[in-house]
Coordinates of C-alpha atoms in Angstrom, one line a residue:
X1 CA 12.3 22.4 10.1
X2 CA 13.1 19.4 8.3
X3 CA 11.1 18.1 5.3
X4 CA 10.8 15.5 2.7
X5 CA 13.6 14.3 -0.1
X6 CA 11.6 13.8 -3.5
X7 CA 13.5 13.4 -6.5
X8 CA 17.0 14.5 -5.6
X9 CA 15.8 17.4 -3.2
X10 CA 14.5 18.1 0.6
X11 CA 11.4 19.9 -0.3
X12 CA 8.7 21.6 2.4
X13 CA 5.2 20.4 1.8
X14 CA 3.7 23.6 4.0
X15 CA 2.8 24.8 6.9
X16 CA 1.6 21.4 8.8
X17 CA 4.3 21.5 11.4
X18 CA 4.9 17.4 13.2
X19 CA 6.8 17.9 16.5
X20 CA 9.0 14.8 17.0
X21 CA 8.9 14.5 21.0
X22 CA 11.4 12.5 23.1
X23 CA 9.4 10.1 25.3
X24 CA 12.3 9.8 28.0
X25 CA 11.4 13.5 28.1
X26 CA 8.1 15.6 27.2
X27 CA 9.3 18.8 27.4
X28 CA 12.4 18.0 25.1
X29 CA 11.3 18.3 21.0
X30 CA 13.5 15.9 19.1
X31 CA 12.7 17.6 16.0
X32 CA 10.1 19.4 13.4
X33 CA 8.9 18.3 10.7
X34 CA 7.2 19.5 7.4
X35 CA 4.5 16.8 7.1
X36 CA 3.4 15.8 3.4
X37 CA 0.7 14.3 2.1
X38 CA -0.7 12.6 -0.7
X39 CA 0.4 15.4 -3.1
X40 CA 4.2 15.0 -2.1
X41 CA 3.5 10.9 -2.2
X42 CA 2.2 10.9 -6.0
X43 CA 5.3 12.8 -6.6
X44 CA 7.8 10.8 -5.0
X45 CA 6.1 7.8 -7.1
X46 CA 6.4 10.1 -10.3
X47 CA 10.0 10.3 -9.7
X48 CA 10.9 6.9 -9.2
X49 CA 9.0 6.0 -12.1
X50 CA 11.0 8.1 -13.8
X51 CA 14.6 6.5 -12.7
X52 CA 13.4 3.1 -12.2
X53 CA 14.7 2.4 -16.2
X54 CA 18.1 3.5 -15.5
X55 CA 18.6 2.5 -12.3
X56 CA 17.5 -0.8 -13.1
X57 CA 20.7 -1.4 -15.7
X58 CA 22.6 0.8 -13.7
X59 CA 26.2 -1.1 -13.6
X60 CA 26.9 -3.6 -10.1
X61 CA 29.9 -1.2 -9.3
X62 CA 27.4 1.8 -8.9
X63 CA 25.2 0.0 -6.6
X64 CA 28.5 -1.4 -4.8
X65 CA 29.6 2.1 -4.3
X66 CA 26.4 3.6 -3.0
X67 CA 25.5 1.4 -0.7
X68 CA 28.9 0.9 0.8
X69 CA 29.1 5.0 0.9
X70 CA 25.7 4.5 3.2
X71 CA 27.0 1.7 5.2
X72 CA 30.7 3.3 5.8
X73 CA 28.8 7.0 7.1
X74 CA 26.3 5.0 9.5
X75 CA 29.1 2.7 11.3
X76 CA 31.3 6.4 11.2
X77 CA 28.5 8.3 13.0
X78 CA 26.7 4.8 14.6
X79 CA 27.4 6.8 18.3
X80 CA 25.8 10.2 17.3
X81 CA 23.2 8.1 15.4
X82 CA 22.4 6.3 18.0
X83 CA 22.2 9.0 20.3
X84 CA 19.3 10.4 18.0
X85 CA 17.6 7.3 17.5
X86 CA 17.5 6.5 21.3
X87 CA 16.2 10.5 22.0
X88 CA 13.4 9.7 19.9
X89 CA 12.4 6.5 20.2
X90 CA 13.7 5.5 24.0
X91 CA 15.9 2.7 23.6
X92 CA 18.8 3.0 26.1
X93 CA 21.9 4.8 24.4
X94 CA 23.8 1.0 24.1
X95 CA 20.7 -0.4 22.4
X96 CA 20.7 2.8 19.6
X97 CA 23.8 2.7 19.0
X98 CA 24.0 -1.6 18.6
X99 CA 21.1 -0.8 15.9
X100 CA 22.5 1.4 14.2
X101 CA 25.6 -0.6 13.7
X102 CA 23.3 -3.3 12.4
X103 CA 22.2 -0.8 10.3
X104 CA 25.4 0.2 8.8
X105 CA 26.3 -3.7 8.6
X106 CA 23.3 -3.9 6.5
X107 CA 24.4 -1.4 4.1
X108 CA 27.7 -2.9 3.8
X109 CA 26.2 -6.5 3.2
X110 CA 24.0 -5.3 0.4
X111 CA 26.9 -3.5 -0.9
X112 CA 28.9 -7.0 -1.5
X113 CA 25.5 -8.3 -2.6
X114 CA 25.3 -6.6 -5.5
X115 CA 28.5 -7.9 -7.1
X116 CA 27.6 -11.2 -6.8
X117 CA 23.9 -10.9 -8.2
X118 CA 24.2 -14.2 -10.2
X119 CA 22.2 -16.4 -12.2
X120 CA 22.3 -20.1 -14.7
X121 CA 23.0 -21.4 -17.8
X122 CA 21.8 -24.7 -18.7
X123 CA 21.1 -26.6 -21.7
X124 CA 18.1 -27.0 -22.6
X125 CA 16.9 -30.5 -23.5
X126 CA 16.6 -29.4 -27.2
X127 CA 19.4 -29.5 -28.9
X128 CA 21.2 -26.5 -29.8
X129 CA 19.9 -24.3 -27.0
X130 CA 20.7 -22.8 -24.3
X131 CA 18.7 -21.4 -21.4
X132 CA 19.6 -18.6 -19.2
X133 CA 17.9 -17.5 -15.7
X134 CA 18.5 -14.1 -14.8
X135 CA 17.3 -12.0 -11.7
X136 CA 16.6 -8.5 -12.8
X137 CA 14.5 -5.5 -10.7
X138 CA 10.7 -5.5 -9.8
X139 CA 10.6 -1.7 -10.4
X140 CA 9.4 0.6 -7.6
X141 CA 9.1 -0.6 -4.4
X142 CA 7.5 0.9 -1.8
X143 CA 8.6 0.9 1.6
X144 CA 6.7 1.3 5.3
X145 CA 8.2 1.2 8.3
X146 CA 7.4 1.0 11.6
X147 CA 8.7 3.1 14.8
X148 CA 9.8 0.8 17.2
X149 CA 13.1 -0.1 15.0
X150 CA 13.9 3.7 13.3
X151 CA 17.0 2.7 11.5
X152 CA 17.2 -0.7 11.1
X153 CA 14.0 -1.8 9.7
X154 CA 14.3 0.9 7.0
X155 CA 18.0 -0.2 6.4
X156 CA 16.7 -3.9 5.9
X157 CA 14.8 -2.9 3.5
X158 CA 16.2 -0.2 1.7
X159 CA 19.8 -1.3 1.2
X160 CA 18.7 -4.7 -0.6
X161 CA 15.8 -3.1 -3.1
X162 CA 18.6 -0.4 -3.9
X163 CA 21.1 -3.9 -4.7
X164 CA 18.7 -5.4 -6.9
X165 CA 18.2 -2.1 -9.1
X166 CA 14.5 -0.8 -7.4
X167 CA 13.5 2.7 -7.2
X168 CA 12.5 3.5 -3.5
X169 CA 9.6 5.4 -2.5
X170 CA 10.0 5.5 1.3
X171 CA 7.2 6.4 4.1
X172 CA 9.0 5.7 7.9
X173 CA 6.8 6.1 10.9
X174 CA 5.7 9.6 11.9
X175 CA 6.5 8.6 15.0
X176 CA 10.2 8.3 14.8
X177 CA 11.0 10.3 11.5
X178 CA 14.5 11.9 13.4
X179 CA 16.3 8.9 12.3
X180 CA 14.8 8.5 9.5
X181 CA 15.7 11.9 8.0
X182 CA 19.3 11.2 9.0
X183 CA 19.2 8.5 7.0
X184 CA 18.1 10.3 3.9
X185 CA 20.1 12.4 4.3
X186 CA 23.6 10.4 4.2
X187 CA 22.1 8.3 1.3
X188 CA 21.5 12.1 -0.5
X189 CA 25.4 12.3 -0.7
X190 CA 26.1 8.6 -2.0
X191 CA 25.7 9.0 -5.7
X192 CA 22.0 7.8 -6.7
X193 CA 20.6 9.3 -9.2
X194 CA 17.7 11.7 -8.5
X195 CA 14.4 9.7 -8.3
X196 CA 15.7 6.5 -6.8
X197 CA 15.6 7.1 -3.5
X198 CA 12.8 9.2 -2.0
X199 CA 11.2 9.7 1.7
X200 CA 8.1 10.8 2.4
X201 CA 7.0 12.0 6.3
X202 CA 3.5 12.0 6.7
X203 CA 0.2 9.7 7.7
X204 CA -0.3 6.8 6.5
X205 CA -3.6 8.0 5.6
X206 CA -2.2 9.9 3.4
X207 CA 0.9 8.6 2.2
X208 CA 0.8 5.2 2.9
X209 CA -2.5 4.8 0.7
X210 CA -0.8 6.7 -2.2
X211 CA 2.0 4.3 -2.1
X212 CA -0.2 1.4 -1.8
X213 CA -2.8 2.4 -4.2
X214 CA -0.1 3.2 -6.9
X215 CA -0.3 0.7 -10.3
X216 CA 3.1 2.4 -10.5
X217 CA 4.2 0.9 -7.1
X218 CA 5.5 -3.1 -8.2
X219 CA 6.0 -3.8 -5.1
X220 CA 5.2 -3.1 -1.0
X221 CA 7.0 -4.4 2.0
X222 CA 5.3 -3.3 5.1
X223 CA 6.1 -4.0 8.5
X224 CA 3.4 -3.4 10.9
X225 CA 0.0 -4.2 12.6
X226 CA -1.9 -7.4 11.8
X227 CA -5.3 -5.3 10.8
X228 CA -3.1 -3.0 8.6
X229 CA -1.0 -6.0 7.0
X230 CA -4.2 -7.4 5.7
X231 CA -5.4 -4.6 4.2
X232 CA -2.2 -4.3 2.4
X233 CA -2.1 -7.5 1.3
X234 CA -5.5 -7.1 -0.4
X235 CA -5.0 -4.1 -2.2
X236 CA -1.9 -5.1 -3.6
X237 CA -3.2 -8.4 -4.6
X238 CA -6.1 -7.0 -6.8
X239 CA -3.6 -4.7 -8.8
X240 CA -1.0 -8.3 -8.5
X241 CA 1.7 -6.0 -6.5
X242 CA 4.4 -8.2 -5.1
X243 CA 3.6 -8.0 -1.2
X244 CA 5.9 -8.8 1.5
X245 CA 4.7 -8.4 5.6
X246 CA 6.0 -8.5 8.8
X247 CA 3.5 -8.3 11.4
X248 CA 2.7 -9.9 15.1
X249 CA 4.5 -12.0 17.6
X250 CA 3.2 -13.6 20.4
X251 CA 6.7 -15.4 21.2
X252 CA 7.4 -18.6 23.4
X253 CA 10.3 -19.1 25.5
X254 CA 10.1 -22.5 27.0
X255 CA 12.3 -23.6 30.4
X256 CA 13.3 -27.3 30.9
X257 CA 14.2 -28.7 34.3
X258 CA 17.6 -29.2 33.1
X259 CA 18.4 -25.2 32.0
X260 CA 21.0 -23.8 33.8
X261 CA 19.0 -21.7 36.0
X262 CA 21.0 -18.3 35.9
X263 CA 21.3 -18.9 32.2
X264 CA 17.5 -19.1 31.4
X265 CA 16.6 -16.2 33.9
X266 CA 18.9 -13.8 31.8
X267 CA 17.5 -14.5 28.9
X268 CA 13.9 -14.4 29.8
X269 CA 15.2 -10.9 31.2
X270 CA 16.7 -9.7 27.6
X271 CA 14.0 -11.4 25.0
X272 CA 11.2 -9.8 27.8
X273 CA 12.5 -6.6 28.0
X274 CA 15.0 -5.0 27.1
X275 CA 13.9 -2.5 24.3
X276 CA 11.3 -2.1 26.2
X277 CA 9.5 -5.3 25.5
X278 CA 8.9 -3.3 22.0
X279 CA 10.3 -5.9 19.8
X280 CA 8.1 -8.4 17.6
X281 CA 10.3 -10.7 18.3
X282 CA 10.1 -10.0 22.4
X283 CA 9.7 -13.7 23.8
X284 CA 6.7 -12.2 26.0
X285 CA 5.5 -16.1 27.2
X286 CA 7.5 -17.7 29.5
X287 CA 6.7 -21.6 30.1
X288 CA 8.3 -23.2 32.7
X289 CA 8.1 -27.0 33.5
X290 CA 7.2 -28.1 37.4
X291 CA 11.1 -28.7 38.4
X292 CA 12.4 -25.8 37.6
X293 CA 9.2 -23.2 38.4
X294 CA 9.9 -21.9 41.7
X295 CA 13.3 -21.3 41.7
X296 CA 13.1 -19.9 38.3
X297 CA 9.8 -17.6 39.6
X298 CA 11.9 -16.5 42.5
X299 CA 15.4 -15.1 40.5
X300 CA 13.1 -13.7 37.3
X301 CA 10.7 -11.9 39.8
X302 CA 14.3 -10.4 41.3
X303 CA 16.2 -9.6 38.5
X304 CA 13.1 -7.9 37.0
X305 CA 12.5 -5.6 40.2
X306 CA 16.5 -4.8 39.6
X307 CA 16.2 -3.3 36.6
X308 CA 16.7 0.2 36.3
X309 CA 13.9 2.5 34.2
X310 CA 15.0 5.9 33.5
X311 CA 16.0 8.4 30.7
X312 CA 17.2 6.3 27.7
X313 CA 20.5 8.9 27.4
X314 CA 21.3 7.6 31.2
X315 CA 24.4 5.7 31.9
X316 CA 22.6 3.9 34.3
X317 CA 19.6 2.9 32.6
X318 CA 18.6 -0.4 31.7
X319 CA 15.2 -0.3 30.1
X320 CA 14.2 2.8 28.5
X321 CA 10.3 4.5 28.3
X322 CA 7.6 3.1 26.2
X323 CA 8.1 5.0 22.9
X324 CA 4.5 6.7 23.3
X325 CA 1.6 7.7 24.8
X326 CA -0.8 5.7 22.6
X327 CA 1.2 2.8 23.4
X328 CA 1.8 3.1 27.1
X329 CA -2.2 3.3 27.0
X330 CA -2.2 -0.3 25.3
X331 CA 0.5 -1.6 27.6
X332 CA -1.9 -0.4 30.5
X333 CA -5.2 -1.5 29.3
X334 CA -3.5 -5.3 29.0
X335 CA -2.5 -5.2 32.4
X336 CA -5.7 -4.7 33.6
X337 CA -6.7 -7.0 31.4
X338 CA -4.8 -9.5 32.6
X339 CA -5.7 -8.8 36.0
X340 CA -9.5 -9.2 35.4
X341 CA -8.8 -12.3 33.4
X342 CA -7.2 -13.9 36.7
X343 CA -3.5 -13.7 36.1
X344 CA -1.5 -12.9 39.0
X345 CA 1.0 -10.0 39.1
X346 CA 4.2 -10.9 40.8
X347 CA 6.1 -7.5 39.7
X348 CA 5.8 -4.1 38.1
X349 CA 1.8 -3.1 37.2
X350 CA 2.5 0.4 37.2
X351 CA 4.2 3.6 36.0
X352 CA 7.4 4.8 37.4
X353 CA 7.5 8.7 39.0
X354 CA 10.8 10.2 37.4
X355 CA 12.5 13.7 37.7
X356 CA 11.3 14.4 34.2
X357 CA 7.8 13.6 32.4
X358 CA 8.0 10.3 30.1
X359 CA 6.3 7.2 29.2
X360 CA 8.1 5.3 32.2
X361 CA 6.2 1.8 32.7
X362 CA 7.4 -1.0 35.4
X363 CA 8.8 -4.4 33.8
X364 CA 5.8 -6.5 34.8
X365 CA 5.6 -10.8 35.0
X366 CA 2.2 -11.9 35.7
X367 CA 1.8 -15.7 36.8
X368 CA -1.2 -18.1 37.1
X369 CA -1.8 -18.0 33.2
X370 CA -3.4 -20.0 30.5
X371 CA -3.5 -20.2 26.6
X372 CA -7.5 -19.0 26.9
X373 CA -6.6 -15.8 28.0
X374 CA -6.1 -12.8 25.9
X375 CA -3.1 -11.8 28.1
X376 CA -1.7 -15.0 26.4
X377 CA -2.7 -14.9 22.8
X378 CA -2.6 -10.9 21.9
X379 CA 0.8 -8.9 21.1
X380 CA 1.2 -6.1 23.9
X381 CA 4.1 -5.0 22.9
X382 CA 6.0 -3.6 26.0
X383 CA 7.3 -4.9 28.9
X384 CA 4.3 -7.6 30.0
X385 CA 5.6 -11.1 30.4
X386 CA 3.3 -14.3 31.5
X387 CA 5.1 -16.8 32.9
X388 CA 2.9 -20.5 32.9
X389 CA 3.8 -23.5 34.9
X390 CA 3.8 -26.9 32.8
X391 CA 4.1 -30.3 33.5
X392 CA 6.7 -31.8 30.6
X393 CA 8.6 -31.3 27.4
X394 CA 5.6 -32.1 25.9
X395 CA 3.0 -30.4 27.5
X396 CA 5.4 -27.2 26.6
X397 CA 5.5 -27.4 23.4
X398 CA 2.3 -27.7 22.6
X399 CA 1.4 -24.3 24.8
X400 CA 4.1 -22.5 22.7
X401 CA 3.1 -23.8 19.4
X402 CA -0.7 -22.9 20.4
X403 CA -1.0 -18.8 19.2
X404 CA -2.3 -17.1 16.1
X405 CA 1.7 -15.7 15.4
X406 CA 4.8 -17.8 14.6
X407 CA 7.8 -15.5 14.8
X408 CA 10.4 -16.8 17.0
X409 CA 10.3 -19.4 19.2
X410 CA 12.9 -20.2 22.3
X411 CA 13.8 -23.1 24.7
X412 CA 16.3 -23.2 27.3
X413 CA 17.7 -26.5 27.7
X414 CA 20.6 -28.9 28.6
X415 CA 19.5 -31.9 26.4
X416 CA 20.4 -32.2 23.3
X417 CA 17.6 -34.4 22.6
X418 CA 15.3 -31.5 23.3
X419 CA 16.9 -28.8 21.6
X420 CA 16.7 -30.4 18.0
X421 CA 13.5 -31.8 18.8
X422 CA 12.1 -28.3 19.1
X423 CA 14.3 -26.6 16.3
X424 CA 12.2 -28.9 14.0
X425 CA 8.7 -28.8 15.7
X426 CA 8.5 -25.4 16.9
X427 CA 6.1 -23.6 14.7
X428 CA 8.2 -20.4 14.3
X429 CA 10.6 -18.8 11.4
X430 CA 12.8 -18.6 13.9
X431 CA 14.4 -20.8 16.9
X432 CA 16.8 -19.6 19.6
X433 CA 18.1 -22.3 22.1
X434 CA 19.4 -21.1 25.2
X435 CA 19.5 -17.3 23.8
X436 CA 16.5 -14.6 23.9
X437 CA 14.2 -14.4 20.7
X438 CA 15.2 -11.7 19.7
X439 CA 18.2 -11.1 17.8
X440 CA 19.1 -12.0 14.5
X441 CA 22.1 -11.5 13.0
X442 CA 22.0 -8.9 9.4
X443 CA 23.2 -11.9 6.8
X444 CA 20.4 -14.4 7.4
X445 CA 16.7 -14.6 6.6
X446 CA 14.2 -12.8 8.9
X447 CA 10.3 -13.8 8.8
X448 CA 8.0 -16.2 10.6
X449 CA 4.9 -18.1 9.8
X450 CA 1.3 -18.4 10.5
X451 CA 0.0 -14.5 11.4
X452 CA 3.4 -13.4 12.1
X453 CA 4.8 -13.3 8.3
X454 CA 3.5 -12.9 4.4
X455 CA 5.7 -13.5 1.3
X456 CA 9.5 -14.0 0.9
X457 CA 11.8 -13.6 3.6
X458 CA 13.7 -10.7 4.7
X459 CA 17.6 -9.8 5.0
X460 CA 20.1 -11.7 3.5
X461 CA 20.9 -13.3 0.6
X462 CA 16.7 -14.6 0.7
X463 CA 16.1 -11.0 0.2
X464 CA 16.4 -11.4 -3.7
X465 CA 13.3 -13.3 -3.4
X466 CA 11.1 -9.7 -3.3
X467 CA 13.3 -7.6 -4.3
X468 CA 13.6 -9.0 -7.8
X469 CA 12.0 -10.9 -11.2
X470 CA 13.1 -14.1 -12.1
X471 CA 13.5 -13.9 -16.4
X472 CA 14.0 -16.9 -18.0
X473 CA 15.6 -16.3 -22.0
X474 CA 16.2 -19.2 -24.6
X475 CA 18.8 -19.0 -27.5
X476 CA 19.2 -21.2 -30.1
X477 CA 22.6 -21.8 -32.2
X478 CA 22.3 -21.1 -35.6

């Protein structure tokens, strides 16, 4: 049975035994763990508390080494890796294994980042002295992660908070704690010092309100829910915890009569579903303008129906289960949703018989959509794409723009005219022309606006923003 890693050492919190099951498969338990609680969560805090001076003035060539230790083991295991990760969570093997090269890649960035942690002299405009600006650590940072991304949201955040000179206190999803644990478990062997690093598996009852709750915690980047996201945000702002979110998407992918057709049916296809539709950034609003509509309906109605739902270890599989029960439930209860709201279902609806038990669910496109309904506005999160008929560039953009989220934003288009226009007015971190919303490479900022996004950007060199202090010392020549 596997268990927590506090303070420089796995340790068993009892006898409260979490199966970790494989969705693709019911029968088939991934792994077990020990689950802790708040006891094992005060701990872990306690201990990175304790390192966090150290660590903090620890020398750029130990945090170089470490992280590129972490980065070099992922990329060297990135196929057994992603085996696990794709077992647990039901990405197809290609997908789990892609991630967990970005995950590596992550490492490896942060590594190089934390030789080149600069800062300024000036002069000041008195004479004599000088001013320098220096970044320097926030302290302990505590870290929640989500399930639908096991290795790679952790990694994003882990790797650069480790750079900066952070202590980590580290709760991953109960959900998906197999990769997790394997990720521990290489950064166990890379040379921190006891106390920085620390997971803790259990609820976030539990743990995640020890962490969050902690005056010893500087810092909390959460990726997760809206409802939880705000609750974070509060809590940490009455102690004046730094607080960085991820949350929703709701994300646009707009078609102008001049896409290439095949083009912009592809990556409706990818941003829509692959992963399972169970990415934030999953571009699960298709608009389409009047000239394009029905040819475009036709081939995405098609290619959907082609795609091949199985067992995520399958060769032949192109879009894994939904990761859980709970969350097929949701997928299920939008869909009817959407078909009491009006919306028309032109393919998949329902779940797909397989030899073995698992959270199979059809790709589905419903058509005959507005902005009013809820279909429209609220994140499903799994494969549950609208697709709404416009008249004009115009008319387009305001439908995309028009949602509570502001993640990532797409457009398929020929005109040049068009693409910059909308690179600058869609309301969206992020903006993908002719390419699905999601996907962002390791070495540039992640994070949206509006609902979707609170505080300083993630991944790279924008990371620094959270992760660290800016100090600001004077010295004056004698």
């Amino acid at each position: 049975m596997k268990t927590s890693y506090i303070n420089g050492a796995f340790i068993s919190a009892g006898n409260n035994v979490l199966e970790n099951k494989n969705p693709s498969d019911l029968s088939d338990i991934v792994d077990r763990f020990s689950r802790a609680g708040r006891a094992e969560a005060e701990q872990a805090v306690a201990a990175a508390t304790a390192a966090a001076p150290a660590w903090g003035t620890s020398s750029p060539q130990e945090r170089f080494d470490a992280l590129d230790f972490i980065g070099s083991e992922i990329l060297s295991r990135r196929e057994e890796l992603g085996a696990l990760l794709s077992c647990e969570e039901g990405k197809t093997l290609p997908e789990g294994i892609g991630e967990v090269t970005r995950a590596g890649y992550l490492f490896k960035f942060f590594a190089g980042e934390a030789v080149r942690i600069g800062g300024e002299r000036l002069e000041s405009v008195r004479k004599g002295a000088t001013v320098d600006i220096t970044r320097e650590p926030v302290g302990v940072v505590g870290i929640i992660t989500p399930w639908n991304f096991p290795i790679a949201i952790p990694a994003w955040k882990i790797a650069p908070a480790l750079c900066y000179g952070n202590c980590v206190v580290f709760k991953p999803s109960e959900l998906v704690p197999s990769s997790a644990w394997a990720l521990a478990e290489i950064i166990s062997r890379s040379g921190l010092p006891a106390g920085v690093f620390n997971m803790v598996v259990g609820p976030g009852s539990e743990v995640g309100d020890a962490i969050i709750g902690s005056d010893a915690v500087q810092a909390v980047t959460f990726t997760g829910s809206v409802n939880t996201g705000a609750m974070i945000a509060q809590r940490c702002a009455a102690r004046m915890a730094k607080v960085q979110l991820e949350l929703g998407g709701k994300n646009p992918l707009i078609v102008l009569d001049d896409a290439n057709l095949e083009q912009a049916v592809d990556v409706a296809v990818q941003g829509g579903f692959y992963s399972t539709g169970q990415r934030c950034t999953a571009s699960s609003r298709v608009i389409v303008t009047d000239g394009i509509y029905d040819d475009f309906i036709q081939r995405f109605v098609e290619k959907t129906q082609a795609l091949r739902v199985g067992p995520a270890l399958d060769e032949t599989t192109q879009i894994g289960p939904v990761a859980s029960e709970s969350q097929l439930r949701q997928d299920l209860e939008y869909i009817d949703i959407a078909k009491q709201e009006g919306a028309t279902l032109l393919a998949g609806g329902n779940r797909v018989e397989a030899d073995r038990d698992g959270y199979y669910l059809q790709p589905t496109i419903f058509a005959d959509v507005n902005n009013a309904m809820r279909i429209c506005q609220e994140e499903v999160f799994g494969p549950v794409v609208t697709v709404s008929r416009v008249a004009d560039y115009e008319t387009a953009l305001a439908e995309a723009n028009d949602t509570p989220f502001g993640l990532s934003s797409g457009i398929c288009t020929t005109s040049l005219k068009y693409a910059e226009h909308y690179k600058r007015h869609a309301k969206a971190g992020m903006v993908m022309v002719n390419m699905p919303t999601a996907g962002v490479d390791y070495h540039v900022p992640f994070g949206g606006s509006k609902g979707s996004s609170y505080g300083p950007r993630e991944q790279g060199r924008y990371a620094a923003e959270f992760y660290t202090r800016v100090k600001t010392a004077y010295q004056f020549a004698n």
